[in-house]
Amino acid sequence: MPASAESVADTRSRIHQAAIDLFTTQGYHGTGMREIAKTAGVSLGNLYNHHAAKEDLFASILDEFEARYTAPDTPLARAFADFESLDDLEAIGDASRRMVAEFADYIRLIYVDVVELEGGHIRRLFGGMRRRYEEVFSERLETMRRRGELGRVDPVAALMTATIAFFYYFNMERVFGVRRLFGVGDAEAVALMARTFREGMRPR
Amino acid sequence: MPASAESVADTRSRIHQAAIDLFTTQGYHGTGMREIAKTAGVSLGNLYNHHAAKEDLFASILDEFEARYTAPDTPLARAFADFESLDDLEAIGDASRRMVAEFADYIRLIYVDVVELEGGHIRRLFGGMRRRYEEVFSERLETMRRRGELGRVDPVAALMTATIAFFYYFNMERVFGVRRLFGVGDAEAVALMARTFREGMRPR
DNA sequence: CTATAGTGAACGAACGTTCGTTCTTGATCC
DNA sequence: GGATCAAGAACGAACGTTCGTTCACTATAG
């Protein structure tokens, strides 16, 4: 075999990075193979030595992101693993912020898949979300309930709602570029939302 | 002037509708002018009698949607106008559901704008959201606070958080095709979220 | 020697836009 | 009130460019 293994790996990663940079800013159909090749510093024909077609290149990028996103060492997975009291809601909010920052490109590519292709990726990613939350949290939530730390609202649904709110807030900020949606900084926004989920709007 | 006014209006709306159908399913760069013309039952050249360029056609669609979306008679605007107690949170949730259903195409086009073009539309739409919420709600929230119907959480931030959660939930369901995110139907999902925002997760 | 990375010209199809032309219609004239 | 006129709707061929993909070919490492 020719071309030392590390230089081949280098080429592949340069192609990947160039494709990510372009797909996230111009979309799928708005990005040409020639443009990817030029950005990656690679010939047009060589792209097809590494990926059979443009769609395969796009799919392989999504797959790689998905593997990293669903790994057990992401900020959100760690925050979920460490969750053991309602005082940890802020930590989930902050983990959501870091997730959106770290995976901003992935999120954009998911939108690309939704609006330009079939959008199957997000359905695979979020299907059965409730079940996964139950597997992750049911034991600890039961412990908290026995300790009298939980009210009467469905805690699994409440945690999903909280995570959704955190995520969408930072999605707005980071991916859509809508700054200071609440008129305050990130930490204060997380605090406002966490307090809302913990205390509710009704007086106590 | 030629070509009876109503038939011209007909042509224009057929072009608009065809462009919406195609842009929402294939994206901006994935949709060709020929395809729009054929779907609308109009010649290619005639497209340019009504819109100077492809980008102008896209922009005019976004503008028309924006006008309808920000009108005072949408489900959400009515729900906001009718809001006068925490028992109305479910109505805001249901109005959010109807908004996403009615404006699903608009939402998809906003994603298209973000992913394939500059994405300026959403920043214009959501900039200063906090200020607008304050203008809409501050008076009634003050009334509720005097009546002792509100706790210590910032009610404006809480209402924004609630609306964001409602919207993103139905966005998932309707725009992304992720069904039954909470494992329950729409009404039950709204009830779960509304109760969370009203009561909070802590015991009372 | 062989297998593969790497190259860039070449292919046909599709792209957005322009163009000359015809058709339709409401207004203007006598 | 029928003939005349001009504005713009409607058409489809054609332009130059770019698209994704293929292919014949070279270079190089095992």
CSV table of C-alpha atoms (C1' of nucleotides) in Angstrom, one decimal:
chain,number,residue,atom,x,y,z
A,1,MET,CA,0.0,0.0,0.0
A,2,PRO,CA,1.2,3.5,-0.8
A,3,ALA,CA,1.1,6.9,0.9
A,4,SER,CA,2.0,6.4,4.5
A,5,ALA,CA,-0.9,5.6,6.8
A,6,GLU,CA,-0.7,8.9,8.7
A,7,SER,CA,-0.7,11.0,5.6
A,8,VAL,CA,-3.8,9.2,4.3
A,9,ALA,CA,-5.5,9.8,7.7
A,10,ASP,CA,-4.5,13.4,7.4
A,11,THR,CA,-6.0,13.8,3.9
A,12,ARG,CA,-9.3,12.2,5.1
A,13,SER,CA,-9.5,14.5,8.0
A,14,ARG,CA,-8.7,17.6,5.9
A,15,ILE,CA,-11.5,16.5,3.5
A,16,HIS,CA,-13.9,16.0,6.5
A,17,GLN,CA,-13.1,19.4,8.0
A,18,ALA,CA,-13.4,21.3,4.7
A,19,ALA,CA,-16.8,19.6,4.1
A,20,ILE,CA,-18.0,20.5,7.6
A,21,ASP,CA,-16.9,24.1,7.2
A,22,LEU,CA,-18.7,24.5,3.8
A,23,PHE,CA,-21.8,22.4,4.5
A,24,THR,CA,-22.5,24.2,7.7
A,25,THR,CA,-22.3,27.6,6.1
A,26,GLN,CA,-23.7,27.0,2.6
A,27,GLY,CA,-25.8,23.9,3.0
A,28,TYR,CA,-25.6,20.7,1.0
A,29,HIS,CA,-26.6,21.7,-2.5
A,30,GLY,CA,-24.9,25.1,-2.1
A,31,THR,CA,-21.6,23.4,-1.6
A,32,GLY,CA,-19.7,21.9,-4.6
A,33,MET,CA,-17.3,19.1,-4.7
A,34,ARG,CA,-14.7,21.3,-6.4
A,35,GLU,CA,-15.0,23.8,-3.5
A,36,ILE,CA,-14.5,21.1,-0.9
A,37,ALA,CA,-11.5,19.8,-2.8
A,38,LYS,CA,-9.9,23.2,-3.1
A,39,THR,CA,-10.6,24.0,0.6
A,40,ALA,CA,-9.1,20.7,1.7
A,41,GLY,CA,-6.1,21.2,-0.6
A,42,VAL,CA,-6.9,18.0,-2.5
A,43,SER,CA,-7.7,17.2,-6.1
A,44,LEU,CA,-11.3,16.8,-7.2
A,45,GLY,CA,-10.8,13.2,-8.3
A,46,ASN,CA,-9.2,12.3,-5.0
A,47,LEU,CA,-12.4,13.1,-3.2
A,48,TYR,CA,-13.9,10.1,-4.9
A,49,ASN,CA,-11.1,7.8,-3.8
A,50,HIS,CA,-12.3,8.4,-0.2
A,51,HIS,CA,-16.0,8.8,-0.7
A,52,ALA,CA,-18.1,7.1,-3.3
A,53,ALA,CA,-20.4,10.1,-3.7
A,54,LYS,CA,-21.3,13.5,-2.3
A,55,GLU,CA,-24.1,12.0,-0.2
A,56,ASP,CA,-21.8,9.4,1.3
A,57,LEU,CA,-19.4,12.2,2.3
A,58,PHE,CA,-22.2,14.0,4.0
A,59,ALA,CA,-23.5,10.9,5.7
A,60,SER,CA,-20.1,9.9,7.0
A,61,ILE,CA,-19.8,13.3,8.6
A,62,LEU,CA,-23.1,13.0,10.3
A,63,ASP,CA,-22.2,9.5,11.5
A,64,GLU,CA,-19.0,10.6,13.0
A,65,PHE,CA,-20.7,13.5,14.9
A,66,GLU,CA,-23.4,11.1,16.1
A,67,ALA,CA,-20.8,8.8,17.6
A,68,ARG,CA,-19.2,11.7,19.5
A,69,TYR,CA,-22.5,13.2,20.5
A,70,THR,CA,-23.9,10.0,22.0
A,71,ALA,CA,-20.7,9.1,23.8
A,72,PRO,CA,-20.8,8.8,27.6
A,73,ASP,CA,-18.2,11.5,28.2
A,74,THR,CA,-20.1,14.5,26.8
A,75,PRO,CA,-20.9,17.4,29.1
A,76,LEU,CA,-24.6,16.5,29.0
A,77,ALA,CA,-24.0,12.8,29.7
A,78,ARG,CA,-21.8,13.7,32.6
A,79,ALA,CA,-24.3,16.1,34.0
A,80,PHE,CA,-27.0,13.5,33.7
A,81,ALA,CA,-24.8,11.0,35.4
A,82,ASP,CA,-24.1,13.4,38.3
A,83,PHE,CA,-27.7,14.5,38.7
A,84,GLU,CA,-29.0,13.7,42.2
A,85,SER,CA,-30.8,16.7,43.4
A,86,LEU,CA,-32.9,19.6,42.1
A,87,ASP,CA,-30.0,21.8,42.9
A,88,ASP,CA,-28.2,20.2,39.9
A,89,LEU,CA,-30.6,21.7,37.3
A,90,GLU,CA,-28.2,24.6,36.8
A,91,ALA,CA,-25.5,22.0,36.0
A,92,ILE,CA,-27.7,20.5,33.3
A,93,GLY,CA,-28.3,24.0,31.9
A,94,ASP,CA,-24.6,24.7,31.8
A,95,ALA,CA,-23.9,21.3,30.2
A,96,SER,CA,-26.5,22.1,27.6
A,97,ARG,CA,-24.7,25.3,26.9
A,98,ARG,CA,-21.4,23.5,26.4
A,99,MET,CA,-23.1,20.8,24.3
A,100,VAL,CA,-24.5,23.4,21.9
A,101,ALA,CA,-21.1,25.1,21.7
A,102,GLU,CA,-19.2,21.9,21.1
A,103,PHE,CA,-21.7,20.5,18.6
A,104,ALA,CA,-22.8,23.6,16.9
A,105,ASP,CA,-21.6,22.3,13.6
A,106,TYR,CA,-23.4,19.0,14.2
A,107,ILE,CA,-26.6,20.8,15.0
A,108,ARG,CA,-26.3,22.9,11.8
A,109,LEU,CA,-25.8,19.7,9.8
A,110,ILE,CA,-28.9,18.2,11.3
A,111,TYR,CA,-30.8,21.2,10.1
A,112,VAL,CA,-29.2,20.8,6.7
A,113,ASP,CA,-30.4,17.2,6.6
A,114,VAL,CA,-33.9,18.2,7.6
A,115,VAL,CA,-34.3,21.0,5.0
A,116,GLU,CA,-32.3,19.7,2.1
A,117,LEU,CA,-32.4,15.9,2.4
A,118,GLU,CA,-34.8,13.5,4.0
A,119,GLY,CA,-34.2,14.5,7.6
A,120,GLY,CA,-34.0,10.9,8.8
A,121,HIS,CA,-31.0,11.6,11.0
A,122,ILE,CA,-32.8,13.6,13.7
A,123,ARG,CA,-35.7,11.1,13.9
A,124,ARG,CA,-33.2,8.3,14.5
A,125,LEU,CA,-31.5,10.5,17.1
A,126,PHE,CA,-34.5,11.6,19.1
A,127,GLY,CA,-36.8,8.7,18.7
A,128,GLY,CA,-37.5,7.0,22.0
A,129,MET,CA,-36.2,10.0,23.9
A,130,ARG,CA,-38.7,9.5,26.7
A,131,ARG,CA,-37.6,5.8,27.2
A,132,ARG,CA,-34.0,6.7,27.3
A,133,TYR,CA,-34.6,9.4,29.9
A,134,GLU,CA,-36.5,6.9,32.0
A,135,GLU,CA,-33.7,4.4,31.8
A,136,VAL,CA,-31.2,7.1,32.9
A,137,PHE,CA,-33.2,8.8,35.6
A,138,SER,CA,-35.9,6.5,36.9
A,139,GLU,CA,-33.8,5.0,39.7
A,140,ARG,CA,-32.4,8.3,41.1
A,141,LEU,CA,-35.8,10.1,40.7
A,142,GLU,CA,-37.4,7.3,42.7
A,143,THR,CA,-34.8,7.9,45.4
A,144,MET,CA,-35.5,11.6,45.4
A,145,ARG,CA,-39.2,11.0,45.6
A,146,ARG,CA,-38.8,8.7,48.6
A,147,ARG,CA,-36.8,11.5,50.3
A,148,GLY,CA,-39.7,13.9,49.7
A,149,GLU,CA,-37.7,16.1,47.3
A,150,LEU,CA,-40.1,15.9,44.4
A,151,GLY,CA,-43.6,17.4,44.0
A,152,ARG,CA,-46.4,15.9,42.0
A,153,VAL,CA,-45.4,16.8,38.5
A,154,ASP,CA,-44.0,14.0,36.3
A,155,PRO,CA,-40.3,14.4,37.0
A,156,VAL,CA,-39.2,12.6,33.8
A,157,ALA,CA,-41.3,14.9,31.6
A,158,ALA,CA,-40.2,17.9,33.7
A,159,LEU,CA,-36.5,17.0,33.1
A,160,MET,CA,-37.1,16.6,29.4
A,161,THR,CA,-38.9,19.9,29.3
A,162,ALA,CA,-36.0,21.6,31.1
A,163,THR,CA,-33.4,20.1,28.8
A,164,ILE,CA,-35.4,21.1,25.8
A,165,ALA,CA,-35.7,24.7,27.0
A,166,PHE,CA,-31.9,24.9,27.8
A,167,PHE,CA,-31.0,23.4,24.5
A,168,TYR,CA,-33.3,25.6,22.4
A,169,TYR,CA,-32.2,28.7,24.3
A,170,PHE,CA,-28.5,28.1,23.5
A,171,ASN,CA,-29.4,26.9,20.0
A,172,MET,CA,-30.9,30.3,19.5
A,173,GLU,CA,-27.9,32.0,20.9
A,174,ARG,CA,-25.2,30.0,19.3
A,175,VAL,CA,-26.5,28.5,16.1
A,176,PHE,CA,-29.1,31.1,15.0
A,177,GLY,CA,-27.1,34.1,16.3
A,178,VAL,CA,-29.9,35.5,18.4
A,179,ARG,CA,-28.0,37.0,21.2
A,180,ARG,CA,-29.2,37.6,24.8
A,181,LEU,CA,-32.7,36.2,24.1
A,182,PHE,CA,-33.7,36.9,27.8
A,183,GLY,CA,-31.8,40.2,27.9
A,184,VAL,CA,-29.2,38.7,30.3
A,185,GLY,CA,-26.0,36.7,30.1
A,186,ASP,CA,-25.8,32.9,29.8
A,187,ALA,CA,-25.3,32.1,33.4
A,188,GLU,CA,-28.2,34.3,34.5
A,189,ALA,CA,-30.4,32.8,31.8
A,190,VAL,CA,-29.6,29.3,33.1
A,191,ALA,CA,-30.4,30.4,36.6
A,192,LEU,CA,-33.7,32.0,35.6
A,193,MET,CA,-34.8,28.8,33.8
A,194,ALA,CA,-33.5,26.4,36.5
A,195,ARG,CA,-35.3,28.3,39.2
A,196,THR,CA,-38.5,28.3,37.1
A,197,PHE,CA,-38.4,24.5,36.7
A,198,ARG,CA,-37.6,24.0,40.4
A,199,GLU,CA,-40.0,26.4,42.0
A,200,GLY,CA,-42.7,27.0,39.4
A,201,MET,CA,-44.5,30.2,38.8
A,202,ARG,CA,-47.1,29.8,41.6
A,203,PRO,CA,-46.4,31.3,45.0
A,204,ARG,CA,-45.2,29.0,47.7
B,1,MET,CA,-53.0,47.4,-18.3
B,2,PRO,CA,-53.2,43.8,-19.6
B,3,ALA,CA,-54.0,40.4,-18.3
B,4,SER,CA,-56.9,40.6,-15.9
B,5,ALA,CA,-55.9,41.6,-12.4
B,6,GLU,CA,-57.3,38.4,-10.8
B,7,SER,CA,-55.5,36.1,-13.2
B,8,VAL,CA,-52.3,37.8,-12.6
B,9,ALA,CA,-52.8,37.5,-8.8
B,10,ASP,CA,-53.6,33.8,-9.5
B,11,THR,CA,-50.3,33.3,-11.3
B,12,ARG,CA,-48.4,35.1,-8.6
B,13,SER,CA,-49.9,32.9,-5.9
B,14,ARG,CA,-49.3,29.8,-7.9
B,15,ILE,CA,-45.7,30.7,-8.2
B,16,HIS,CA,-45.5,31.5,-4.5
B,17,GLN,CA,-47.1,28.2,-3.5
B,18,ALA,CA,-45.0,26.1,-5.8
B,19,ALA,CA,-41.8,27.8,-4.5
B,20,ILE,CA,-42.9,27.2,-0.9
B,21,ASP,CA,-43.6,23.5,-1.6
B,22,LEU,CA,-40.2,23.0,-3.2
B,23,PHE,CA,-38.1,25.3,-1.0
B,24,THR,CA,-39.4,23.6,2.2
B,25,THR,CA,-38.7,20.1,1.0
B,26,GLN,CA,-35.5,20.5,-1.0
B,27,GLY,CA,-34.0,23.7,0.3
B,28,TYR,CA,-32.9,26.8,-1.6
B,29,HIS,CA,-30.0,25.6,-3.7
B,30,GLY,CA,-31.7,22.2,-4.2
B,31,THR,CA,-34.7,23.8,-6.0
B,32,GLY,CA,-34.3,25.0,-9.6
B,33,MET,CA,-36.2,27.8,-11.3
B,34,ARG,CA,-37.4,25.4,-14.0
B,35,GLU,CA,-38.8,23.1,-11.3
B,36,ILE,CA,-40.7,26.0,-9.7
B,37,ALA,CA,-42.0,27.0,-13.1
B,38,LYS,CA,-43.2,23.5,-14.0
B,39,THR,CA,-44.8,23.0,-10.6
B,40,ALA,CA,-46.6,26.4,-10.8
B,41,GLY,CA,-47.7,25.6,-14.4
B,42,VAL,CA,-45.9,28.7,-15.6
B,43,SER,CA,-43.1,29.3,-18.1
B,44,LEU,CA,-39.6,29.7,-17.0
B,45,GLY,CA,-39.3,33.1,-18.5
B,46,ASN,CA,-42.5,34.3,-16.8
B,47,LEU,CA,-41.0,33.8,-13.4
B,48,TYR,CA,-38.7,36.7,-14.1
B,49,ASN,CA,-41.6,38.9,-15.0
B,50,HIS,CA,-42.7,38.6,-11.4
B,51,HIS,CA,-39.5,38.3,-9.5
B,52,ALA,CA,-36.2,39.8,-10.5
B,53,ALA,CA,-34.1,36.9,-9.3
B,54,LYS,CA,-34.3,33.6,-7.3
B,55,GLU,CA,-33.2,35.3,-4.1
B,56,ASP,CA,-35.9,37.9,-4.5
B,57,LEU,CA,-38.5,35.2,-4.8
B,58,PHE,CA,-37.3,33.5,-1.7
B,59,ALA,CA,-37.2,36.8,0.2
B,60,SER,CA,-40.7,37.8,-0.8
B,61,ILE,CA,-42.0,34.5,0.5
B,62,LEU,CA,-40.3,35.1,3.9
B,63,ASP,CA,-41.7,38.6,4.0
B,64,GLU,CA,-45.2,37.5,3.4
B,65,PHE,CA,-45.0,34.8,6.1
B,66,GLU,CA,-43.5,37.3,8.5
B,67,ALA,CA,-46.4,39.6,8.0
B,68,ARG,CA,-48.9,36.9,8.7
B,69,TYR,CA,-46.9,35.5,11.6
B,70,THR,CA,-46.6,38.8,13.4
B,71,ALA,CA,-50.2,39.8,12.9
B,72,PRO,CA,-52.4,40.4,15.9
B,73,ASP,CA,-54.8,37.6,15.1
B,74,THR,CA,-52.6,34.5,15.3
B,75,PRO,CA,-53.4,31.8,17.8
B,76,LEU,CA,-50.4,32.8,19.9
B,77,ALA,CA,-51.1,36.5,19.8
B,78,ARG,CA,-54.7,35.8,20.9
B,79,ALA,CA,-53.5,33.5,23.7
B,80,PHE,CA,-51.2,36.2,24.9
B,81,ALA,CA,-53.9,38.8,24.8
B,82,ASP,CA,-56.2,36.5,26.8
B,83,PHE,CA,-53.7,35.5,29.4
B,84,GLU,CA,-54.7,36.5,32.8
B,85,SER,CA,-54.0,33.6,35.1
B,86,LEU,CA,-51.6,30.7,35.5
B,87,ASP,CA,-54.5,28.5,34.5
B,88,ASP,CA,-54.0,29.9,31.0
B,89,LEU,CA,-50.7,28.3,30.5
B,90,GLU,CA,-52.3,25.3,28.7
B,91,ALA,CA,-53.9,27.8,26.3
B,92,ILE,CA,-50.5,29.1,25.4
B,93,GLY,CA,-49.3,25.6,24.9
B,94,ASP,CA,-52.2,24.8,22.6
B,95,ALA,CA,-51.8,28.1,20.8
B,96,SER,CA,-48.1,27.1,20.3
B,97,ARG,CA,-49.2,23.8,18.8
B,98,ARG,CA,-51.5,25.6,16.4
B,99,MET,CA,-48.9,28.2,15.5
B,100,VAL,CA,-46.3,25.5,14.6
B,101,ALA,CA,-49.0,23.6,12.6
B,102,GLU,CA,-50.1,26.7,10.7
B,103,PHE,CA,-46.6,28.1,10.1
B,104,ALA,CA,-44.7,24.8,9.6
B,105,ASP,CA,-43.6,26.0,6.2
B,106,TYR,CA,-42.5,29.3,7.5
B,107,ILE,CA,-40.4,27.6,10.2
B,108,ARG,CA,-38.8,25.3,7.6
B,109,LEU,CA,-38.0,28.3,5.4
B,110,ILE,CA,-36.4,30.1,8.4
B,111,TYR,CA,-34.2,27.0,8.8
B,112,VAL,CA,-33.4,27.2,5.1
B,113,ASP,CA,-32.4,30.8,5.5
B,114,VAL,CA,-30.1,30.0,8.4
B,115,VAL,CA,-28.5,27.0,6.8
B,116,GLU,CA,-28.1,28.0,3.2
B,117,LEU,CA,-28.2,31.8,3.2
B,118,GLU,CA,-27.1,34.4,5.7
B,119,GLY,CA,-29.8,33.6,8.3
B,120,GLY,CA,-30.6,37.3,8.9
B,121,HIS,CA,-34.4,36.6,9.0
B,122,ILE,CA,-34.5,34.9,12.4
B,123,ARG,CA,-32.2,37.4,14.1
B,124,ARG,CA,-34.6,40.2,12.9
B,125,LEU,CA,-37.6,38.2,14.1
B,126,PHE,CA,-36.4,37.2,17.6
B,127,GLY,CA,-34.2,40.2,18.4
B,128,GLY,CA,-35.5,42.1,21.4
B,129,MET,CA,-37.9,39.2,22.3
B,130,ARG,CA,-37.5,40.0,26.0
B,131,ARG,CA,-38.5,43.6,25.5
B,132,ARG,CA,-41.6,42.6,23.5
B,133,TYR,CA,-42.7,40.1,26.1
B,134,GLU,CA,-42.3,42.8,28.8
B,135,GLU,CA,-44.5,45.2,26.8
B,136,VAL,CA,-47.2,42.6,26.3
B,137,PHE,CA,-47.2,41.1,29.8
B,138,SER,CA,-45.8,43.5,32.3
B,139,GLU,CA,-49.1,45.1,33.2
B,140,ARG,CA,-51.1,41.9,33.7
B,141,LEU,CA,-48.2,40.2,35.5
B,142,GLU,CA,-48.1,43.1,37.9
B,143,THR,CA,-51.8,42.7,38.5
B,144,MET,CA,-51.4,39.0,39.2
B,145,ARG,CA,-48.4,39.7,41.5
B,146,ARG,CA,-50.5,42.1,43.5
B,147,ARG,CA,-53.2,39.4,43.9
B,148,GLY,CA,-50.6,37.0,45.2
B,149,GLU,CA,-50.9,34.7,42.3
B,150,LEU,CA,-47.1,34.7,41.4
B,151,GLY,CA,-44.1,33.3,43.2
B,152,ARG,CA,-40.6,34.6,43.3
B,153,VAL,CA,-39.4,33.5,39.9
B,154,ASP,CA,-39.1,36.2,37.2
B,155,PRO,CA,-42.5,35.8,35.5
B,156,VAL,CA,-41.4,37.3,32.2
B,157,ALA,CA,-38.5,34.9,31.9
B,158,ALA,CA,-40.7,32.0,33.0
B,159,LEU,CA,-43.3,32.8,30.3
B,160,MET,CA,-40.6,33.0,27.7
B,161,THR,CA,-39.1,29.7,28.9
B,162,ALA,CA,-42.6,28.1,28.7
B,163,THR,CA,-43.3,29.4,25.2
B,164,ILE,CA,-39.8,28.2,24.0
B,165,ALA,CA,-40.5,24.8,25.4
B,166,PHE,CA,-43.9,24.5,23.9
B,167,PHE,CA,-42.6,25.7,20.5
B,168,TYR,CA,-39.6,23.5,20.4
B,169,TYR,CA,-41.7,20.5,21.4
B,170,PHE,CA,-44.1,21.0,18.6
B,171,ASN,CA,-41.3,21.9,16.2
B,172,MET,CA,-39.8,18.5,16.9
B,173,GLU,CA,-43.2,16.8,16.3
B,174,ARG,CA,-44.3,18.7,13.3
B,175,VAL,CA,-41.3,20.1,11.5
B,176,PHE,CA,-38.7,17.4,12.4
B,177,GLY,CA,-41.1,14.5,12.4
B,178,VAL,CA,-40.1,13.3,15.8
B,179,ARG,CA,-43.4,11.8,17.1
B,180,ARG,CA,-44.5,11.6,20.7
B,181,LEU,CA,-41.3,13.0,22.1
B,182,PHE,CA,-42.8,12.5,25.6
B,183,GLY,CA,-44.5,9.2,24.8
B,184,VAL,CA,-47.9,10.8,25.1
B,185,GLY,CA,-50.3,12.8,22.9
B,186,ASP,CA,-50.2,16.5,22.2
B,187,ALA,CA,-52.8,17.5,24.8
B,188,GLU,CA,-51.1,15.4,27.5
B,189,ALA,CA,-47.7,16.8,26.6
B,190,VAL,CA,-49.0,20.4,27.0
B,191,ALA,CA,-50.6,19.5,30.3
B,192,LEU,CA,-47.3,18.0,31.6
B,193,MET,CA,-45.3,21.1,30.6
B,194,ALA,CA,-47.9,23.6,31.8
B,195,ARG,CA,-48.1,21.9,35.2
B,196,THR,CA,-44.3,21.9,35.5
B,197,PHE,CA,-44.1,25.6,34.8
B,198,ARG,CA,-46.9,26.3,37.2
B,199,GLU,CA,-46.0,24.0,40.1
B,200,GLY,CA,-42.3,23.4,39.7
B,201,MET,CA,-40.5,20.1,40.5
B,202,ARG,CA,-40.1,20.8,44.2
B,203,PRO,CA,-42.8,19.5,46.6
B,204,ARG,CA,-45.3,22.0,47.9
C,1,DC,C1',5.8,-5.5,-8.8
C,2,DT,C1',1.4,-4.1,-7.1
C,3,DA,C1',-2.0,-1.7,-4.9
C,4,DT,C1',-3.7,2.5,-3.9
C,5,DA,C1',-3.3,7.7,-3.3
C,6,DG,C1',-3.5,11.4,-6.1
C,7,DT,C1',-4.3,14.2,-10.4
C,8,DG,C1',-7.0,17.1,-13.7
C,9,DA,C1',-9.2,16.9,-18.1
C,10,DA,C1',-13.5,15.5,-19.9
C,11,DC,C1',-18.6,14.3,-19.9
C,12,DG,C1',-23.4,15.3,-20.0
C,13,DA,C1',-26.8,17.3,-17.4
C,14,DA,C1',-28.6,21.1,-14.9
C,15,DC,C1',-28.0,25.7,-13.2
C,16,DG,C1',-29.8,31.1,-13.1
C,17,DT,C1',-30.5,34.5,-16.2
C,18,DT,C1',-31.3,36.9,-20.6
C,19,DC,C1',-33.5,37.6,-24.8
C,20,DG,C1',-36.6,38.3,-28.7
C,21,DT,C1',-41.1,37.3,-29.5
C,22,DT,C1',-46.2,36.7,-29.1
C,23,DC,C1',-50.5,37.2,-26.7
C,24,DT,C1',-53.9,39.5,-23.8
C,25,DT,C1',-56.2,43.4,-22.2
C,26,DG,C1',-57.6,47.9,-20.6
C,27,DA,C1',-57.3,52.7,-22.2
C,28,DT,C1',-57.5,56.2,-26.0
C,29,DC,C1',-59.1,58.0,-30.1
C,30,DC,C1',-62.5,59.4,-33.7
D,1,DG,C1',-68.4,51.6,-30.3
D,2,DG,C1',-65.2,49.6,-33.2
D,3,DA,C1',-60.2,50.5,-34.5
D,4,DT,C1',-55.7,51.6,-32.5
D,5,DC,C1',-52.2,51.5,-29.2
D,6,DA,C1',-49.1,50.4,-25.4
D,7,DA,C1',-48.0,47.9,-21.2
D,8,DG,C1',-46.9,43.9,-19.3
D,9,DA,C1',-48.0,38.8,-18.9
D,10,DA,C1',-46.4,34.7,-21.0
D,11,DC,C1',-43.4,31.9,-23.6
D,12,DG,C1',-39.3,28.8,-24.6
D,13,DA,C1',-34.9,28.8,-26.9
D,14,DA,C1',-30.3,30.1,-25.9
D,15,DC,C1',-26.2,31.8,-23.1
D,16,DG,C1',-22.3,30.9,-20.3
D,17,DT,C1',-21.3,28.6,-16.2
D,18,DT,C1',-21.2,25.1,-12.8
D,19,DC,C1',-22.7,20.7,-11.2
D,20,DG,C1',-21.5,15.6,-9.7
D,21,DT,C1',-19.2,12.0,-11.6
D,22,DT,C1',-15.9,9.2,-14.5
D,23,DC,C1',-11.6,8.0,-16.3
D,24,DA,C1',-7.0,7.5,-18.1
D,25,DC,C1',-3.0,8.3,-16.1
D,26,DT,C1',1.2,9.2,-12.7
D,27,DA,C1',3.6,8.8,-8.3
D,28,DT,C1',4.8,6.3,-4.4
D,29,DA,C1',5.2,3.2,-0.5
D,30,DG,C1',5.2,-1.8,1.0
